[in-house]
JSON list of C-alpha atoms in Angstrom, two decimals:
[
{"chain": "J", "resi": 1, "resn": "MET", "atom": "CA", "xyz": [-59.14, 44.12, 68.50]},
{"chain": "J", "resi": 2, "resn": "GLU", "atom": "CA", "xyz": [-61.38, 41.32, 67.35]},
{"chain": "J", "resi": 3, "resn": "LEU", "atom": "CA", "xyz": [-61.13, 40.02, 63.86]},
{"chain": "J", "resi": 4, "resn": "ASN", "atom": "CA", "xyz": [-62.99, 37.22, 62.01]},
{"chain": "J", "resi": 5, "resn": "PRO", "atom": "CA", "xyz": [-62.35, 35.36, 58.74]},
{"chain": "J", "resi": 6, "resn": "HIS", "atom": "CA", "xyz": [-63.73, 37.37, 55.76]},
{"chain": "J", "resi": 7, "resn": "ASP", "atom": "CA", "xyz": [-63.06, 40.78, 57.38]},
{"chain": "J", "resi": 8, "resn": "LEU", "atom": "CA", "xyz": [-61.35, 43.25, 55.02]},
{"chain": "J", "resi": 9, "resn": "ILE", "atom": "CA", "xyz": [-58.49, 45.31, 56.31]},
{"chain": "J", "resi": 10, "resn": "ARG", "atom": "CA", "xyz": [-57.24, 48.44, 54.59]},
{"chain": "J", "resi": 11, "resn": "ILE", "atom": "CA", "xyz": [-53.52, 48.38, 54.02]},
{"chain": "J", "resi": 12, "resn": "TYR", "atom": "CA", "xyz": [-51.72, 51.71, 54.33]},
{"chain": "J", "resi": 13, "resn": "ASN", "atom": "CA", "xyz": [-48.13, 50.45, 53.59]},
{"chain": "J", "resi": 14, "resn": "GLN", "atom": "CA", "xyz": [-47.10, 47.40, 51.70]},
{"chain": "J", "resi": 15, "resn": "ASP", "atom": "CA", "xyz": [-44.13, 47.03, 54.05]},
{"chain": "J", "resi": 16, "resn": "ASP", "atom": "CA", "xyz": [-46.52, 46.13, 56.84]},
{"chain": "J", "resi": 17, "resn": "LEU", "atom": "CA", "xyz": [-47.21, 42.87, 55.02]},
{"chain": "J", "resi": 18, "resn": "LEU", "atom": "CA", "xyz": [-44.92, 39.94, 55.65]},
{"chain": "J", "resi": 19, "resn": "THR", "atom": "CA", "xyz": [-44.67, 37.13, 53.19]},
{"chain": "J", "resi": 20, "resn": "ASP", "atom": "CA", "xyz": [-42.30, 34.15, 52.66]},
{"chain": "J", "resi": 21, "resn": "ALA", "atom": "CA", "xyz": [-40.93, 35.84, 49.49]},
{"chain": "J", "resi": 22, "resn": "SER", "atom": "CA", "xyz": [-41.10, 39.22, 47.80]},
{"chain": "J", "resi": 23, "resn": "LEU", "atom": "CA", "xyz": [-44.46, 40.32, 46.69]},
{"chain": "J", "resi": 24, "resn": "PRO", "atom": "CA", "xyz": [-45.16, 39.24, 43.15]},
{"chain": "J", "resi": 25, "resn": "GLU", "atom": "CA", "xyz": [-45.76, 41.94, 40.59]},
{"chain": "J", "resi": 26, "resn": "TRP", "atom": "CA", "xyz": [-49.52, 41.23, 40.42]},
{"chain": "J", "resi": 27, "resn": "ALA", "atom": "CA", "xyz": [-49.79, 41.67, 44.20]},
{"chain": "J", "resi": 28, "resn": "VAL", "atom": "CA", "xyz": [-47.94, 44.99, 44.14]},
{"chain": "J", "resi": 29, "resn": "SER", "atom": "CA", "xyz": [-50.20, 46.29, 41.39]},
{"chain": "J", "resi": 30, "resn": "ALA", "atom": "CA", "xyz": [-53.38, 44.99, 43.23]},
{"chain": "J", "resi": 31, "resn": "LEU", "atom": "CA", "xyz": [-52.47, 46.75, 46.42]},
{"chain": "J", "resi": 32, "resn": "VAL", "atom": "CA", "xyz": [-51.79, 49.99, 44.65]},
{"chain": "J", "resi": 33, "resn": "HIS", "atom": "CA", "xyz": [-55.34, 49.94, 43.02]},
{"chain": "J", "resi": 34, "resn": "ALA", "atom": "CA", "xyz": [-57.15, 48.49, 46.12]},
{"chain": "J", "resi": 35, "resn": "PRO", "atom": "CA", "xyz": [-54.96, 48.41, 49.31]},
{"chain": "J", "resi": 36, "resn": "TYR", "atom": "CA", "xyz": [-57.08, 45.81, 51.13]},
{"chain": "J", "resi": 37, "resn": "ALA", "atom": "CA", "xyz": [-56.31, 42.34, 52.51]},
{"chain": "J", "resi": 38, "resn": "VAL", "atom": "CA", "xyz": [-58.74, 39.79, 53.75]},
{"chain": "J", "resi": 39, "resn": "VAL", "atom": "CA", "xyz": [-58.52, 38.01, 57.16]},
{"chain": "J", "resi": 40, "resn": "ARG", "atom": "CA", "xyz": [-57.89, 34.27, 56.46]},
{"chain": "J", "resi": 41, "resn": "ARG", "atom": "CA", "xyz": [-58.57, 31.35, 58.61]},
{"chain": "J", "resi": 42, "resn": "ALA", "atom": "CA", "xyz": [-55.28, 30.56, 60.40]},
{"chain": "J", "resi": 43, "resn": "PRO", "atom": "CA", "xyz": [-53.99, 30.93, 63.91]},
{"chain": "J", "resi": 44, "resn": "SER", "atom": "CA", "xyz": [-52.36, 34.35, 64.57]},
{"chain": "J", "resi": 45, "resn": "LYS", "atom": "CA", "xyz": [-48.69, 34.20, 65.52]},
{"chain": "J", "resi": 46, "resn": "ASN", "atom": "CA", "xyz": [-46.40, 36.70, 67.34]},
{"chain": "J", "resi": 47, "resn": "GLY", "atom": "CA", "xyz": [-49.14, 39.42, 67.13]},
{"chain": "J", "resi": 48, "resn": "LEU", "atom": "CA", "xyz": [-49.38, 39.10, 63.30]},
{"chain": "J", "resi": 49, "resn": "ILE", "atom": "CA", "xyz": [-52.75, 38.82, 61.54]},
{"chain": "J", "resi": 50, "resn": "PRO", "atom": "CA", "xyz": [-53.15, 36.05, 58.89]},
{"chain": "J", "resi": 51, "resn": "VAL", "atom": "CA", "xyz": [-54.39, 37.74, 55.72]},
{"chain": "J", "resi": 52, "resn": "GLY", "atom": "CA", "xyz": [-54.74, 37.08, 51.96]},
{"chain": "J", "resi": 53, "resn": "ILE", "atom": "CA", "xyz": [-54.08, 39.27, 49.02]},
{"chain": "J", "resi": 54, "resn": "ARG", "atom": "CA", "xyz": [-56.10, 38.97, 45.87]},
{"chain": "J", "resi": 55, "resn": "GLY", "atom": "CA", "xyz": [-55.44, 39.96, 42.32]},
{"chain": "J", "resi": 56, "resn": "SER", "atom": "CA", "xyz": [-57.75, 40.31, 39.30]},
{"chain": "J", "resi": 57, "resn": "LYS", "atom": "CA", "xyz": [-57.49, 36.64, 38.42]},
{"chain": "J", "resi": 58, "resn": "LYS", "atom": "CA", "xyz": [-58.69, 33.59, 40.36]},
{"chain": "J", "resi": 59, "resn": "ASN", "atom": "CA", "xyz": [-55.23, 32.14, 40.58]},
{"chain": "J", "resi": 60, "resn": "GLU", "atom": "CA", "xyz": [-53.75, 35.39, 41.93]},
{"chain": "J", "resi": 61, "resn": "ARG", "atom": "CA", "xyz": [-54.08, 34.75, 45.73]},
{"chain": "J", "resi": 62, "resn": "LEU", "atom": "CA", "xyz": [-51.23, 35.16, 48.15]},
{"chain": "J", "resi": 63, "resn": "PRO", "atom": "CA", "xyz": [-51.10, 34.37, 51.90]},
{"chain": "J", "resi": 64, "resn": "ALA", "atom": "CA", "xyz": [-49.40, 36.95, 54.08]},
{"chain": "J", "resi": 65, "resn": "TRP", "atom": "CA", "xyz": [-49.20, 38.32, 57.66]},
{"chain": "J", "resi": 66, "resn": "LEU", "atom": "CA", "xyz": [-49.99, 41.76, 58.73]},
{"chain": "J", "resi": 67, "resn": "ILE", "atom": "CA", "xyz": [-48.62, 43.68, 61.69]},
{"chain": "J", "resi": 68, "resn": "SER", "atom": "CA", "xyz": [-51.71, 44.19, 64.04]},
{"chain": "J", "resi": 69, "resn": "SER", "atom": "CA", "xyz": [-50.57, 47.55, 65.40]},
{"chain": "J", "resi": 70, "resn": "VAL", "atom": "CA", "xyz": [-50.92, 49.15, 61.95]},
{"chain": "J", "resi": 71, "resn": "VAL", "atom": "CA", "xyz": [-54.57, 48.22, 61.45]},
{"chain": "J", "resi": 72, "resn": "TYR", "atom": "CA", "xyz": [-56.64, 51.45, 61.00]},
{"chain": "J", "resi": 73, "resn": "GLU", "atom": "CA", "xyz": [-59.79, 50.25, 59.23]},
{"chain": "J", "resi": 74, "resn": "VAL", "atom": "CA", "xyz": [-61.68, 46.92, 59.23]},
{"chain": "J", "resi": 75, "resn": "ILE", "atom": "CA", "xyz": [-64.71, 46.28, 57.10]},
{"chain": "J", "resi": 76, "resn": "SER", "atom": "CA", "xyz": [-66.70, 43.28, 58.23]},
{"chain": "J", "resi": 77, "resn": "PRO", "atom": "CA", "xyz": [-69.20, 41.34, 56.07]},
{"chain": "J", "resi": 78, "resn": "GLU", "atom": "CA", "xyz": [-71.93, 42.64, 58.37]},
{"chain": "J", "resi": 79, "resn": "MET", "atom": "CA", "xyz": [-71.10, 46.18, 57.60]},
{"chain": "J", "resi": 80, "resn": "LEU", "atom": "CA", "xyz": [-71.54, 45.61, 53.88]},
{"chain": "J", "resi": 81, "resn": "VAL", "atom": "CA", "xyz": [-75.21, 44.61, 54.34]},
{"chain": "J", "resi": 82, "resn": "SER", "atom": "CA", "xyz": [-76.01, 48.35, 54.28]},
{"chain": "J", "resi": 83, "resn": "PRO", "atom": "CA", "xyz": [-75.81, 50.13, 50.91]},
{"chain": "J", "resi": 84, "resn": "LEU", "atom": "CA", "xyz": [-74.55, 53.17, 52.83]},
{"chain": "J", "resi": 85, "resn": "GLN", "atom": "CA", "xyz": [-71.25, 51.40, 53.08]},
{"chain": "J", "resi": 86, "resn": "TRP", "atom": "CA", "xyz": [-70.99, 50.50, 49.32]},
{"chain": "J", "resi": 87, "resn": "LYS", "atom": "CA", "xyz": [-68.49, 52.28, 47.19]},
{"chain": "J", "resi": 88, "resn": "ILE", "atom": "CA", "xyz": [-70.12, 51.47, 43.91]},
{"chain": "J", "resi": 89, "resn": "LYS", "atom": "CA", "xyz": [-72.46, 53.33, 41.61]},
{"chain": "J", "resi": 90, "resn": "GLN", "atom": "CA", "xyz": [-76.02, 52.19, 42.00]},
{"chain": "J", "resi": 91, "resn": "HIS", "atom": "CA", "xyz": [-76.70, 52.17, 38.19]},
{"chain": "J", "resi": 92, "resn": "GLU", "atom": "CA", "xyz": [-73.86, 49.66, 37.69]},
{"chain": "J", "resi": 93, "resn": "LEU", "atom": "CA", "xyz": [-75.13, 46.88, 39.90]},
{"chain": "J", "resi": 94, "resn": "ASN", "atom": "CA", "xyz": [-74.02, 43.44, 39.00]},
{"chain": "J", "resi": 95, "resn": "PRO", "atom": "CA", "xyz": [-76.51, 40.46, 39.15]},
{"chain": "J", "resi": 96, "resn": "SER", "atom": "CA", "xyz": [-74.74, 39.32, 42.28]},
{"chain": "J", "resi": 97, "resn": "ILE", "atom": "CA", "xyz": [-75.31, 42.62, 44.04]},
{"chain": "J", "resi": 98, "resn": "LEU", "atom": "CA", "xyz": [-78.86, 42.79, 42.78]},
{"chain": "J", "resi": 99, "resn": "SER", "atom": "CA", "xyz": [-79.39, 39.39, 44.32]},
{"chain": "J", "resi": 100, "resn": "LEU", "atom": "CA", "xyz": [-77.88, 40.56, 47.55]},
{"chain": "J", "resi": 101, "resn": "LYS", "atom": "CA", "xyz": [-80.48, 43.41, 47.68]},
{"chain": "J", "resi": 102, "resn": "SER", "atom": "CA", "xyz": [-83.23, 40.93, 46.96]},
{"chain": "J", "resi": 103, "resn": "ILE", "atom": "CA", "xyz": [-82.36, 38.50, 49.85]},
{"chain": "J", "resi": 104, "resn": "THR", "atom": "CA", "xyz": [-81.52, 41.17, 52.45]},
{"chain": "J", "resi": 105, "resn": "PRO", "atom": "CA", "xyz": [-85.10, 41.43, 53.74]},
{"chain": "J", "resi": 106, "resn": "ILE", "atom": "CA", "xyz": [-85.20, 37.68, 54.37]},
{"chain": "J", "resi": 107, "resn": "LEU", "atom": "CA", "xyz": [-81.98, 37.56, 56.34]},
{"chain": "J", "resi": 108, "resn": "ASN", "atom": "CA", "xyz": [-82.71, 40.67, 58.24]},
{"chain": "J", "resi": 109, "resn": "GLN", "atom": "CA", "xyz": [-86.15, 39.43, 59.09]},
{"chain": "J", "resi": 110, "resn": "GLU", "atom": "CA", "xyz": [-84.44, 36.36, 60.64]},
{"chain": "J", "resi": 111, "resn": "LYS", "atom": "CA", "xyz": [-82.28, 38.71, 62.74]},
{"chain": "J", "resi": 112, "resn": "LEU", "atom": "CA", "xyz": [-79.12, 36.94, 61.70]},
{"chain": "J", "resi": 113, "resn": "TYR", "atom": "CA", "xyz": [-75.49, 38.03, 61.83]},
{"chain": "J", "resi": 114, "resn": "TRP", "atom": "CA", "xyz": [-74.49, 37.84, 58.22]},
{"chain": "J", "resi": 115, "resn": "GLY", "atom": "CA", "xyz": [-73.00, 39.59, 55.24]},
{"chain": "J", "resi": 116, "resn": "PRO", "atom": "CA", "xyz": [-71.42, 39.21, 51.77]},
{"chain": "J", "resi": 117, "resn": "THR", "atom": "CA", "xyz": [-67.92, 37.88, 51.27]},
{"chain": "J", "resi": 118, "resn": "GLY", "atom": "CA", "xyz": [-65.67, 37.05, 48.37]},
{"chain": "J", "resi": 119, "resn": "SER", "atom": "CA", "xyz": [-65.76, 39.09, 45.20]},
{"chain": "J", "resi": 120, "resn": "THR", "atom": "CA", "xyz": [-69.01, 40.78, 46.08]},
{"chain": "J", "resi": 121, "resn": "ALA", "atom": "CA", "xyz": [-67.65, 42.08, 49.38]},
{"chain": "J", "resi": 122, "resn": "PHE", "atom": "CA", "xyz": [-64.46, 43.26, 47.72]},
{"chain": "J", "resi": 123, "resn": "GLU", "atom": "CA", "xyz": [-66.25, 45.17, 45.06]},
{"chain": "J", "resi": 124, "resn": "LEU", "atom": "CA", "xyz": [-68.68, 46.76, 47.49]},
{"chain": "J", "resi": 125, "resn": "ALA", "atom": "CA", "xyz": [-65.99, 47.74, 49.87]},
{"chain": "J", "resi": 126, "resn": "THR", "atom": "CA", "xyz": [-63.48, 48.99, 47.38]},
{"chain": "J", "resi": 127, "resn": "GLY", "atom": "CA", "xyz": [-65.45, 50.18, 44.32]},
{"chain": "J", "resi": 128, "resn": "ILE", "atom": "CA", "xyz": [-63.05, 48.11, 42.26]},
{"chain": "J", "resi": 129, "resn": "LYS", "atom": "CA", "xyz": [-64.77, 46.04, 39.53]},
{"chain": "J", "resi": 130, "resn": "THR", "atom": "CA", "xyz": [-64.23, 42.29, 40.39]},
{"chain": "J", "resi": 131, "resn": "LEU", "atom": "CA", "xyz": [-67.55, 40.69, 39.69]},
{"chain": "J", "resi": 132, "resn": "THR", "atom": "CA", "xyz": [-68.69, 39.24, 36.28]},
{"chain": "J", "resi": 133, "resn": "GLU", "atom": "CA", "xyz": [-72.19, 38.47, 34.99]},
{"chain": "J", "resi": 134, "resn": "GLU", "atom": "CA", "xyz": [-71.55, 34.85, 35.96]},
{"chain": "J", "resi": 135, "resn": "SER", "atom": "CA", "xyz": [-70.24, 35.43, 39.57]},
{"chain": "J", "resi": 136, "resn": "ASP", "atom": "CA", "xyz": [-71.75, 33.63, 42.55]},
{"chain": "J", "resi": 137, "resn": "LEU", "atom": "CA", "xyz": [-72.96, 35.51, 45.58]},
{"chain": "J", "resi": 138, "resn": "ASP", "atom": "CA", "xyz": [-70.87, 34.46, 48.59]},
{"chain": "J", "resi": 139, "resn": "LEU", "atom": "CA", "xyz": [-72.40, 34.95, 51.99]},
{"chain": "J", "resi": 140, "resn": "VAL", "atom": "CA", "xyz": [-71.42, 34.15, 55.55]},
{"chain": "J", "resi": 141, "resn": "LEU", "atom": "CA", "xyz": [-73.89, 33.39, 58.40]},
{"chain": "J", "resi": 142, "resn": "ARG", "atom": "CA", "xyz": [-72.53, 33.46, 61.96]},
{"chain": "J", "resi": 143, "resn": "TYR", "atom": "CA", "xyz": [-74.01, 31.14, 64.59]},
{"chain": "J", "resi": 144, "resn": "ASN", "atom": "CA", "xyz": [-72.72, 30.86, 68.14]},
{"chain": "J", "resi": 145, "resn": "ASN", "atom": "CA", "xyz": [-75.55, 28.45, 68.95]},
{"chain": "J", "resi": 146, "resn": "PRO", "atom": "CA", "xyz": [-76.69, 25.28, 67.04]},
{"chain": "J", "resi": 147, "resn": "LEU", "atom": "CA", "xyz": [-78.72, 25.88, 63.89]},
{"chain": "J", "resi": 148, "resn": "PRO", "atom": "CA", "xyz": [-81.67, 23.45, 63.67]},
{"chain": "J", "resi": 149, "resn": "VAL", "atom": "CA", "xyz": [-81.33, 21.57, 60.40]},
{"chain": "J", "resi": 150, "resn": "ALA", "atom": "CA", "xyz": [-84.97, 22.14, 59.54]},
{"chain": "J", "resi": 151, "resn": "GLU", "atom": "CA", "xyz": [-84.52, 25.88, 60.05]},
{"chain": "J", "resi": 152, "resn": "GLY", "atom": "CA", "xyz": [-81.43, 25.96, 57.92]},
{"chain": "J", "resi": 153, "resn": "LEU", "atom": "CA", "xyz": [-83.07, 24.06, 55.15]},
{"chain": "J", "resi": 154, "resn": "SER", "atom": "CA", "xyz": [-86.06, 26.40, 55.15]},
{"chain": "J", "resi": 155, "resn": "LEU", "atom": "CA", "xyz": [-83.78, 29.42, 55.10]},
{"chain": "J", "resi": 156, "resn": "LEU", "atom": "CA", "xyz": [-81.71, 27.98, 52.23]},
{"chain": "J", "resi": 157, "resn": "ASP", "atom": "CA", "xyz": [-84.82, 27.24, 50.25]},
{"chain": "J", "resi": 158, "resn": "LYS", "atom": "CA", "xyz": [-86.13, 30.79, 50.64]},
{"chain": "J", "resi": 159, "resn": "LEU", "atom": "CA", "xyz": [-82.81, 32.38, 49.62]},
{"chain": "J", "resi": 160, "resn": "ASN", "atom": "CA", "xyz": [-82.36, 30.16, 46.53]},
{"chain": "J", "resi": 161, "resn": "LYS", "atom": "CA", "xyz": [-85.87, 31.07, 45.31]},
{"chain": "J", "resi": 162, "resn": "GLU", "atom": "CA", "xyz": [-85.27, 34.81, 45.73]},
{"chain": "J", "resi": 163, "resn": "ALA", "atom": "CA", "xyz": [-81.73, 35.10, 44.41]},
{"chain": "J", "resi": 164, "resn": "GLY", "atom": "CA", "xyz": [-81.04, 35.49, 40.80]},
{"chain": "J", "resi": 165, "resn": "VAL", "atom": "CA", "xyz": [-77.54, 33.92, 40.91]},
{"chain": "J", "resi": 166, "resn": "ARG", "atom": "CA", "xyz": [-75.99, 30.84, 42.45]},
{"chain": "J", "resi": 167, "resn": "LEU", "atom": "CA", "xyz": [-75.48, 31.25, 46.21]},
{"chain": "J", "resi": 168, "resn": "ASP", "atom": "CA", "xyz": [-72.34, 30.04, 48.10]},
{"chain": "J", "resi": 169, "resn": "ILE", "atom": "CA", "xyz": [-73.31, 30.29, 51.74]},
{"chain": "J", "resi": 170, "resn": "GLN", "atom": "CA", "xyz": [-70.91, 29.47, 54.55]},
{"chain": "J", "resi": 171, "resn": "LEU", "atom": "CA", "xyz": [-72.13, 28.86, 58.02]},
{"chain": "J", "resi": 172, "resn": "GLU", "atom": "CA", "xyz": [-69.64, 30.03, 60.63]},
{"chain": "J", "resi": 173, "resn": "THR", "atom": "CA", "xyz": [-69.65, 28.03, 63.89]},
{"chain": "J", "resi": 174, "resn": "PRO", "atom": "CA", "xyz": [-67.38, 28.09, 66.88]},
{"chain": "J", "resi": 175, "resn": "LEU", "atom": "CA", "xyz": [-65.36, 25.13, 65.34]},
{"chain": "J", "resi": 176, "resn": "GLY", "atom": "CA", "xyz": [-65.13, 26.74, 61.80]},
{"chain": "J", "resi": 177, "resn": "GLY", "atom": "CA", "xyz": [-66.82, 27.35, 58.52]},
{"chain": "J", "resi": 178, "resn": "VAL", "atom": "CA", "xyz": [-69.05, 24.77, 56.80]},
{"chain": "J", "resi": 179, "resn": "SER", "atom": "CA", "xyz": [-71.24, 24.99, 53.61]},
{"chain": "J", "resi": 180, "resn": "LEU", "atom": "CA", "xyz": [-74.81, 25.61, 54.62]},
{"chain": "J", "resi": 181, "resn": "ALA", "atom": "CA", "xyz": [-76.01, 23.30, 51.76]},
{"chain": "J", "resi": 182, "resn": "GLU", "atom": "CA", "xyz": [-73.80, 20.47, 53.03]},
{"chain": "J", "resi": 183, "resn": "TYR", "atom": "CA", "xyz": [-74.86, 21.16, 56.65]},
{"chain": "J", "resi": 184, "resn": "VAL", "atom": "CA", "xyz": [-78.61, 20.73, 55.92]},
{"chain": "J", "resi": 185, "resn": "ASN", "atom": "CA", "xyz": [-78.10, 17.71, 53.69]},
{"chain": "J", "resi": 186, "resn": "SER", "atom": "CA", "xyz": [-75.51, 15.51, 55.47]},
{"chain": "J", "resi": 187, "resn": "THR", "atom": "CA", "xyz": [-74.79, 14.40, 58.97]},
{"chain": "J", "resi": 188, "resn": "THR", "atom": "CA", "xyz": [-71.02, 14.60, 58.28]},
{"chain": "J", "resi": 189, "resn": "VAL", "atom": "CA", "xyz": [-69.55, 17.87, 56.92]},
{"chain": "J", "resi": 190, "resn": "LEU", "atom": "CA", "xyz": [-66.25, 19.26, 55.91]},
{"chain": "J", "resi": 191, "resn": "VAL", "atom": "CA", "xyz": [-65.45, 22.11, 58.25]},
{"chain": "J", "resi": 192, "resn": "LYS", "atom": "CA", "xyz": [-62.60, 24.75, 57.68]},
{"chain": "J", "resi": 193, "resn": "THR", "atom": "CA", "xyz": [-60.92, 25.14, 61.13]},
{"chain": "J", "resi": 194, "resn": "LEU", "atom": "CA", "xyz": [-58.04, 27.41, 62.23]},
{"chain": "J", "resi": 195, "resn": "THR", "atom": "CA", "xyz": [-55.65, 24.51, 61.75]},
{"chain": "J", "resi": 196, "resn": "GLY", "atom": "CA", "xyz": [-57.08, 23.13, 58.49]},
{"chain": "J", "resi": 197, "resn": "PRO", "atom": "CA", "xyz": [-60.07, 21.24, 57.03]},
{"chain": "J", "resi": 198, "resn": "MET", "atom": "CA", "xyz": [-61.50, 18.20, 58.82]},
{"chain": "J", "resi": 199, "resn": "ILE", "atom": "CA", "xyz": [-64.60, 16.02, 58.43]},
{"chain": "J", "resi": 200, "resn": "VAL", "atom": "CA", "xyz": [-66.84, 16.01, 61.50]},
{"chain": "J", "resi": 201, "resn": "ASP", "atom": "CA", "xyz": [-70.35, 15.10, 62.62]},
{"chain": "J", "resi": 202, "resn": "ARG", "atom": "CA", "xyz": [-72.31, 18.29, 62.25]},
{"chain": "J", "resi": 203, "resn": "LYS", "atom": "CA", "xyz": [-73.49, 18.03, 65.90]},
{"chain": "J", "resi": 204, "resn": "THR", "atom": "CA", "xyz": [-69.94, 18.69, 67.02]},
{"chain": "J", "resi": 205, "resn": "LEU", "atom": "CA", "xyz": [-69.69, 22.08, 65.32]},
{"chain": "J", "resi": 206, "resn": "TRP", "atom": "CA", "xyz": [-70.79, 23.79, 68.52]},
{"chain": "J", "resi": 207, "resn": "SER", "atom": "CA", "xyz": [-68.61, 21.73, 70.83]},
{"chain": "J", "resi": 208, "resn": "LYS", "atom": "CA", "xyz": [-67.02, 23.80, 73.59]},
{"chain": "J", "resi": 209, "resn": "LEU", "atom": "CA", "xyz": [-63.37, 23.68, 72.64]},
{"chain": "J", "resi": 210, "resn": "ASP", "atom": "CA", "xyz": [-60.63, 25.87, 74.20]},
{"chain": "J", "resi": 211, "resn": "HIS", "atom": "CA", "xyz": [-59.21, 26.91, 70.83]},
{"chain": "J", "resi": 212, "resn": "VAL", "atom": "CA", "xyz": [-62.35, 27.77, 68.84]},
{"chain": "J", "resi": 213, "resn": "MET", "atom": "CA", "xyz": [-63.36, 31.19, 67.69]},
{"chain": "J", "resi": 214, "resn": "THR", "atom": "CA", "xyz": [-66.35, 33.15, 68.87]},
{"chain": "J", "resi": 215, "resn": "PHE", "atom": "CA", "xyz": [-67.89, 36.07, 66.92]},
{"chain": "J", "resi": 216, "resn": "LYS", "atom": "CA", "xyz": [-68.56, 39.60, 67.81]},
{"chain": "J", "resi": 217, "resn": "GLN", "atom": "CA", "xyz": [-72.22, 40.22, 68.20]}
]
């Protein structure tokens, strides 16, 4: 089974989650209402999947580990591009979701591997209200090959002009995730790797390293 950061995994039994301490009350409640965890960026260990549990508040986030043999359903950001996968009512669309609909033709025309993440993805996948009127739209773009800076800058400009909310776009590379805005504006970038954040020259994001991730395509 291949998993990537930002994938959502449906949890069928809270006992399948391993944490350093007992689940806090907010986490238990969150899993009852929306039994999902998100794959986080960390090395797997002993067959366990690194995941995160989210509550209704921004400070309610908990790292955990999930037994891989009990995974029954995975929802990737790419799957949530299609409204057919959404578990929300069309007449209750938040500005972030309306912006997602507006920019979808641009990204599909570019033939990219992409999808919504964060609160937008969680609400679309679960039907649980998590977005506010002020929420950003989080996106991930996956690139196994180097993205020309000029091409990235042009794409970012098109998306910002079309979206009605602030965009937070992460460019996923074999080395890790980096802000698209930072990538197109700076030769050195902060990249989130499996082992932690590091500052690198943007040209090294596609270096062929033994331990880096590649993406399903």
